[in-house]
Amino acid sequence: MTLADIPPELGLFPLREALLLPQGKLPLNVFEPRYVALVEDALAGTRLIGMIQPRHDERDEDEDGEGGRDDGMDGPFPALYRIGCVGRITSMTERSDGTYAVTLTGLARFRLLRESGLHRGYRRARIDVSSFASDLTEAEATFYDRERMMQALRRYCRSRGIGARWSMIEQMDDEALLVTLPMICPFLAAEKQALLESGTLADRARTLQTLLDLAGHEPDEGASRPPLS
């Protein structure tokens, strides 16, 4: 796929603390009617969806964590960050109740130009991917201190009581590690956005190292975290 294959307008799936990176895979449980409509329309067309995070700090997701209420900061909807990631539906299961379990594979980041209104309840927007052509090319070798990062990751997991499949993590190559860790670590929305907006893989490695170092020194008491797997 090339940049020319990505349409200038996409349906958006705003979801807090859900990070999709180029080459990454993001499973989604889609049950809200507007996002069911988004998946159906994507399947009928390019299979592409724009993943993006809401900007505001206060939590306003539905109880199951799928999207925000219609009472955010930007008119009737939450304001959005300006950078998201185009995802292609690469697997899909339709349940008997009409909801979906899908997996998105990240293609390229995009810049949100302007929203173009609602379609079947979900938000659509004009996007620009021209600044992120490198997302669709093979990544260059990235030099970083992998041993230091793994040590920081172990401290981070211990401080938050997160279980991890270390043998699987240690077998990942550098590129896979720098895609997977930012997506599965339970960072805050602004931290995930910083990882998404890192210009290069080397920049992302530096940002990830900083986040792990800072978070690994202060335990998140009383927090319950999902397994890191």
mmCIF file of C-alpha atoms in Angstrom:
data_model
loop_
_atom_site.group_PDB
_atom_site.id
_atom_site.type_symbol
_atom_site.label_atom_id
_atom_site.label_comp_id
_atom_site.label_asym_id
_atom_site.label_seq_id
_atom_site.Cartn_x
_atom_site.Cartn_y
_atom_site.Cartn_z
ATOM 1 C CA MET A 1 0.000 0.000 0.000
ATOM 2 C CA THR A 2 1.171 3.531 -0.807
ATOM 3 C CA LEU A 3 0.075 6.923 0.457
ATOM 4 C CA ALA A 4 -2.013 7.290 -2.690
ATOM 5 C CA ASP A 5 -4.124 4.320 -1.575
ATOM 6 C CA ILE A 6 -5.210 6.105 1.594
ATOM 7 C CA PRO A 7 -8.297 8.258 0.963
ATOM 8 C CA PRO A 8 -8.305 11.936 1.976
ATOM 9 C CA GLU A 9 -11.305 11.375 4.248
ATOM 10 C CA LEU A 10 -11.824 8.633 6.821
ATOM 11 C CA GLY A 11 -14.207 7.625 9.546
ATOM 12 C CA LEU A 12 -12.716 8.175 12.997
ATOM 13 C CA PHE A 13 -12.644 5.908 16.028
ATOM 14 C CA PRO A 14 -11.744 8.158 18.996
ATOM 15 C CA LEU A 15 -10.577 6.027 21.916
ATOM 16 C CA ARG A 16 -8.624 7.134 24.967
ATOM 17 C CA GLU A 17 -5.350 5.384 25.789
ATOM 18 C CA ALA A 18 -5.687 3.102 22.758
ATOM 19 C CA LEU A 19 -2.533 3.487 20.711
ATOM 20 C CA LEU A 20 -2.144 2.190 17.169
ATOM 21 C CA LEU A 21 1.292 2.517 15.601
ATOM 22 C CA PRO A 22 2.381 1.730 12.033
ATOM 23 C CA GLN A 23 2.977 -2.040 11.805
ATOM 24 C CA GLY A 24 1.167 -2.568 15.109
ATOM 25 C CA LYS A 25 -1.952 -4.665 15.663
ATOM 26 C CA LEU A 26 -4.797 -3.360 17.812
ATOM 27 C CA PRO A 27 -7.745 -5.599 18.810
ATOM 28 C CA LEU A 28 -11.035 -3.773 19.282
ATOM 29 C CA ASN A 29 -14.334 -4.856 20.791
ATOM 30 C CA VAL A 30 -16.905 -2.881 18.787
ATOM 31 C CA PHE A 31 -20.403 -2.797 20.206
ATOM 32 C CA GLU A 32 -21.665 0.805 20.212
ATOM 33 C CA PRO A 33 -24.050 1.365 17.253
ATOM 34 C CA ARG A 34 -22.104 4.267 15.725
ATOM 35 C CA TYR A 35 -18.861 2.289 15.713
ATOM 36 C CA VAL A 36 -20.599 -0.833 14.431
ATOM 37 C CA ALA A 37 -21.713 1.393 11.536
ATOM 38 C CA LEU A 38 -18.125 2.613 11.104
ATOM 39 C CA VAL A 39 -16.813 -0.954 10.869
ATOM 40 C CA GLU A 40 -19.563 -1.942 8.441
ATOM 41 C CA ASP A 41 -18.797 1.009 6.181
ATOM 42 C CA ALA A 42 -15.074 0.303 6.319
ATOM 43 C CA LEU A 43 -15.622 -3.346 5.409
ATOM 44 C CA ALA A 44 -17.757 -2.283 2.463
ATOM 45 C CA GLY A 45 -15.014 0.028 1.202
ATOM 46 C CA THR A 46 -11.309 0.400 1.864
ATOM 47 C CA ARG A 47 -11.294 -1.421 5.237
ATOM 48 C CA LEU A 48 -9.552 1.666 6.654
ATOM 49 C CA ILE A 49 -10.344 3.458 9.928
ATOM 50 C CA GLY A 50 -8.689 6.469 11.567
ATOM 51 C CA MET A 51 -7.707 5.712 15.183
ATOM 52 C CA ILE A 52 -7.248 8.851 17.259
ATOM 53 C CA GLN A 53 -7.375 9.894 20.912
ATOM 54 C CA PRO A 54 -9.681 12.433 22.571
ATOM 55 C CA ARG A 55 -7.712 15.331 24.053
ATOM 56 C CA HIS A 56 -9.464 16.165 27.306
ATOM 57 C CA ASP A 57 -8.260 14.874 30.649
ATOM 58 C CA GLU A 58 -11.443 13.942 32.445
ATOM 59 C CA ARG A 59 -12.584 10.389 31.814
ATOM 60 C CA ASP A 60 -15.746 10.201 29.766
ATOM 61 C CA GLU A 61 -15.676 6.794 28.115
ATOM 62 C CA ASP A 62 -18.605 4.468 28.182
ATOM 63 C CA GLU A 63 -18.421 1.925 30.987
ATOM 64 C CA ASP A 64 -16.724 -0.602 28.725
ATOM 65 C CA GLY A 65 -14.201 1.950 27.475
ATOM 66 C CA GLU A 66 -15.427 2.283 23.890
ATOM 67 C CA GLY A 67 -15.379 5.945 22.907
ATOM 68 C CA GLY A 68 -16.582 9.038 24.712
ATOM 69 C CA ARG A 69 -19.933 10.538 25.550
ATOM 70 C CA ASP A 70 -21.288 13.294 23.349
ATOM 71 C CA ASP A 71 -20.602 16.020 25.890
ATOM 72 C CA GLY A 72 -16.912 16.767 25.411
ATOM 73 C CA MET A 73 -15.018 19.982 24.960
ATOM 74 C CA ASP A 74 -15.382 20.590 21.229
ATOM 75 C CA GLY A 75 -19.069 21.303 20.741
ATOM 76 C CA PRO A 76 -21.076 18.117 21.330
ATOM 77 C CA PHE A 77 -18.001 15.899 20.925
ATOM 78 C CA PRO A 78 -14.635 15.598 22.687
ATOM 79 C CA ALA A 79 -11.798 17.532 21.081
ATOM 80 C CA LEU A 80 -9.247 15.305 19.370
ATOM 81 C CA TYR A 81 -5.481 15.221 19.138
ATOM 82 C CA ARG A 82 -4.219 16.305 15.724
ATOM 83 C CA ILE A 83 -2.229 13.137 14.966
ATOM 84 C CA GLY A 84 -3.733 9.663 14.612
ATOM 85 C CA CYS A 85 -2.982 6.447 12.767
ATOM 86 C CA VAL A 86 -4.715 4.824 9.806
ATOM 87 C CA GLY A 87 -5.601 1.219 10.572
ATOM 88 C CA ARG A 88 -6.717 -1.490 8.167
ATOM 89 C CA ILE A 89 -9.158 -4.159 9.319
ATOM 90 C CA THR A 90 -7.134 -7.357 8.919
ATOM 91 C CA SER A 91 -9.346 -9.718 10.898
ATOM 92 C CA MET A 92 -12.999 -9.582 11.851
ATOM 93 C CA THR A 93 -15.523 -11.681 13.735
ATOM 94 C CA GLU A 94 -19.187 -10.750 13.605
ATOM 95 C CA ARG A 95 -21.149 -11.883 16.636
ATOM 96 C CA SER A 96 -24.747 -13.054 16.636
ATOM 97 C CA ASP A 97 -25.852 -9.782 18.269
ATOM 98 C CA GLY A 98 -24.429 -7.704 15.402
ATOM 99 C CA THR A 99 -21.332 -6.499 17.244
ATOM 100 C CA TYR A 100 -17.760 -7.084 16.056
ATOM 101 C CA ALA A 101 -14.347 -8.132 17.253
ATOM 102 C CA VAL A 102 -11.810 -6.667 14.844
ATOM 103 C CA THR A 103 -8.067 -6.285 14.596
ATOM 104 C CA LEU A 104 -6.594 -3.160 13.031
ATOM 105 C CA THR A 105 -3.110 -3.201 11.538
ATOM 106 C CA GLY A 106 -1.446 0.209 11.584
ATOM 107 C CA LEU A 107 -0.413 1.613 8.204
ATOM 108 C CA ALA A 108 0.634 5.247 8.563
ATOM 109 C CA ARG A 109 0.076 8.188 10.836
ATOM 110 C CA PHE A 110 -2.115 11.054 9.696
ATOM 111 C CA ARG A 111 -2.655 14.693 10.526
ATOM 112 C CA LEU A 112 -6.252 15.696 11.231
ATOM 113 C CA LEU A 113 -7.090 18.649 8.985
ATOM 114 C CA ARG A 114 -10.753 19.221 9.772
ATOM 115 C CA GLU A 115 -13.804 17.229 10.641
ATOM 116 C CA SER A 116 -16.405 16.825 7.936
ATOM 117 C CA GLY A 117 -19.438 15.974 10.043
ATOM 118 C CA LEU A 118 -21.211 12.817 11.087
ATOM 119 C CA HIS A 119 -22.113 9.811 8.992
ATOM 120 C CA ARG A 120 -24.390 7.193 10.551
ATOM 121 C CA GLY A 121 -23.445 8.610 13.948
ATOM 122 C CA TYR A 122 -19.654 8.417 13.705
ATOM 123 C CA ARG A 123 -17.246 11.265 13.019
ATOM 124 C CA ARG A 124 -15.498 11.700 9.673
ATOM 125 C CA ALA A 125 -12.544 13.933 8.904
ATOM 126 C CA ARG A 126 -10.252 15.149 6.173
ATOM 127 C CA ILE A 127 -6.754 13.860 6.831
ATOM 128 C CA ASP A 128 -3.241 14.321 5.458
ATOM 129 C CA VAL A 129 -0.709 11.470 5.440
ATOM 130 C CA SER A 130 1.927 13.169 3.292
ATOM 131 C CA SER A 131 4.174 13.972 6.267
ATOM 132 C CA PHE A 132 4.394 10.311 7.231
ATOM 133 C CA ALA A 133 5.494 8.582 4.027
ATOM 134 C CA SER A 134 8.284 6.840 5.926
ATOM 135 C CA ASP A 135 5.695 4.874 7.918
ATOM 136 C CA LEU A 136 5.044 2.771 4.814
ATOM 137 C CA THR A 137 8.698 1.980 4.115
ATOM 138 C CA GLU A 138 10.997 -0.506 5.761
ATOM 139 C CA ALA A 139 12.386 0.898 8.998
ATOM 140 C CA GLU A 140 16.062 1.748 9.164
ATOM 141 C CA ALA A 141 18.260 0.112 11.798
ATOM 142 C CA THR A 142 17.702 1.771 15.161
ATOM 143 C CA PHE A 143 20.505 1.852 17.698
ATOM 144 C CA TYR A 144 19.467 2.113 21.330
ATOM 145 C CA ASP A 145 20.414 0.516 24.622
ATOM 146 C CA ARG A 146 18.130 -2.496 24.562
ATOM 147 C CA GLU A 147 19.490 -3.910 27.821
ATOM 148 C CA ARG A 148 18.788 -0.636 29.603
ATOM 149 C CA MET A 149 15.265 -0.565 28.178
ATOM 150 C CA MET A 150 14.550 -4.123 29.327
ATOM 151 C CA GLN A 151 15.801 -3.287 32.821
ATOM 152 C CA ALA A 152 13.548 -0.227 32.915
ATOM 153 C CA LEU A 153 10.634 -2.307 31.671
ATOM 154 C CA ARG A 154 11.145 -4.855 34.453
ATOM 155 C CA ARG A 155 11.190 -2.065 37.065
ATOM 156 C CA TYR A 156 8.080 -0.539 35.503
ATOM 157 C CA CYS A 157 6.207 -3.853 35.602
ATOM 158 C CA ARG A 158 7.257 -4.577 39.196
ATOM 159 C CA SER A 159 6.198 -1.112 40.363
ATOM 160 C CA ARG A 160 2.735 -1.598 38.870
ATOM 161 C CA GLY A 161 2.205 -5.266 39.549
ATOM 162 C CA ILE A 162 2.063 -6.108 35.846
ATOM 163 C CA GLY A 163 2.700 -9.669 34.737
ATOM 164 C CA ALA A 164 4.689 -10.111 31.529
ATOM 165 C CA ARG A 165 5.626 -12.932 29.168
ATOM 166 C CA TRP A 166 9.312 -12.157 29.297
ATOM 167 C CA SER A 167 10.438 -14.969 27.018
ATOM 168 C CA MET A 168 8.160 -13.652 24.278
ATOM 169 C CA ILE A 169 9.244 -10.048 24.791
ATOM 170 C CA GLU A 170 12.941 -10.915 24.761
ATOM 171 C CA GLN A 171 12.557 -12.768 21.442
ATOM 172 C CA MET A 172 11.157 -9.715 19.633
ATOM 173 C CA ASP A 173 13.439 -7.915 17.223
ATOM 174 C CA ASP A 174 14.119 -4.238 17.854
ATOM 175 C CA GLU A 175 11.428 -2.897 15.513
ATOM 176 C CA ALA A 176 8.746 -5.211 16.895
ATOM 177 C CA LEU A 177 9.716 -4.277 20.437
ATOM 178 C CA LEU A 178 9.451 -0.551 19.711
ATOM 179 C CA VAL A 179 6.008 -1.068 18.181
ATOM 180 C CA THR A 180 4.632 -3.484 20.764
ATOM 181 C CA LEU A 181 5.768 -1.972 24.065
ATOM 182 C CA PRO A 182 4.278 1.511 23.482
ATOM 183 C CA MET A 183 0.963 -0.078 22.504
ATOM 184 C CA ILE A 184 0.598 -2.512 25.408
ATOM 185 C CA CYS A 185 2.111 -0.557 28.304
ATOM 186 C CA PRO A 186 -0.680 1.209 30.235
ATOM 187 C CA PHE A 187 0.648 4.720 29.768
ATOM 188 C CA LEU A 188 -1.586 7.771 30.068
ATOM 189 C CA ALA A 189 -3.208 9.251 26.970
ATOM 190 C CA ALA A 190 -0.737 12.146 26.683
ATOM 191 C CA GLU A 191 2.186 9.738 27.052
ATOM 192 C CA LYS A 192 0.825 7.462 24.347
ATOM 193 C CA GLN A 193 0.338 10.484 22.137
ATOM 194 C CA ALA A 194 3.970 11.484 22.652
ATOM 195 C CA LEU A 195 5.017 8.012 21.497
ATOM 196 C CA LEU A 196 2.772 8.252 18.437
ATOM 197 C CA GLU A 197 4.126 11.671 17.496
ATOM 198 C CA SER A 198 7.798 10.703 17.866
ATOM 199 C CA GLY A 199 9.277 11.486 14.466
ATOM 200 C CA THR A 200 11.422 8.385 13.963
ATOM 201 C CA LEU A 201 11.835 4.962 15.490
ATOM 202 C CA ALA A 202 14.930 6.252 17.292
ATOM 203 C CA ASP A 203 12.880 9.160 18.707
ATOM 204 C CA ARG A 204 10.245 6.691 19.872
ATOM 205 C CA ALA A 205 12.914 4.581 21.583
ATOM 206 C CA ARG A 206 14.127 7.651 23.483
ATOM 207 C CA THR A 207 10.594 8.649 24.481
ATOM 208 C CA LEU A 208 9.776 5.113 25.590
ATOM 209 C CA GLN A 209 12.985 4.888 27.631
ATOM 210 C CA THR A 210 12.161 8.163 29.365
ATOM 211 C CA LEU A 211 8.607 7.083 30.210
ATOM 212 C CA LEU A 212 9.765 3.732 31.582
ATOM 213 C CA ASP A 213 12.537 5.341 33.622
ATOM 214 C CA LEU A 214 10.229 7.947 35.145
ATOM 215 C CA ALA A 215 7.336 5.595 35.859
ATOM 216 C CA GLY A 216 9.464 2.740 37.157
ATOM 217 C CA HIS A 217 10.655 4.641 40.213
ATOM 218 C CA GLU A 218 7.256 5.421 41.733
ATOM 219 C CA PRO A 219 4.846 2.541 42.398
ATOM 220 C CA ASP A 220 1.244 3.099 41.366
ATOM 221 C CA GLU A 221 -0.265 2.066 44.694
ATOM 222 C CA GLY A 222 -3.682 0.543 44.592
ATOM 223 C CA ALA A 223 -3.761 0.383 40.807
ATOM 224 C CA SER A 224 -4.949 -2.715 39.038
ATOM 225 C CA ARG A 225 -3.287 -3.317 35.696
ATOM 226 C CA PRO A 226 -3.908 -5.954 33.021
ATOM 227 C CA PRO A 227 -1.182 -8.472 32.157
ATOM 228 C CA LEU A 228 1.477 -7.161 29.759
ATOM 229 C CA SER A 229 1.074 -9.756 27.039
#
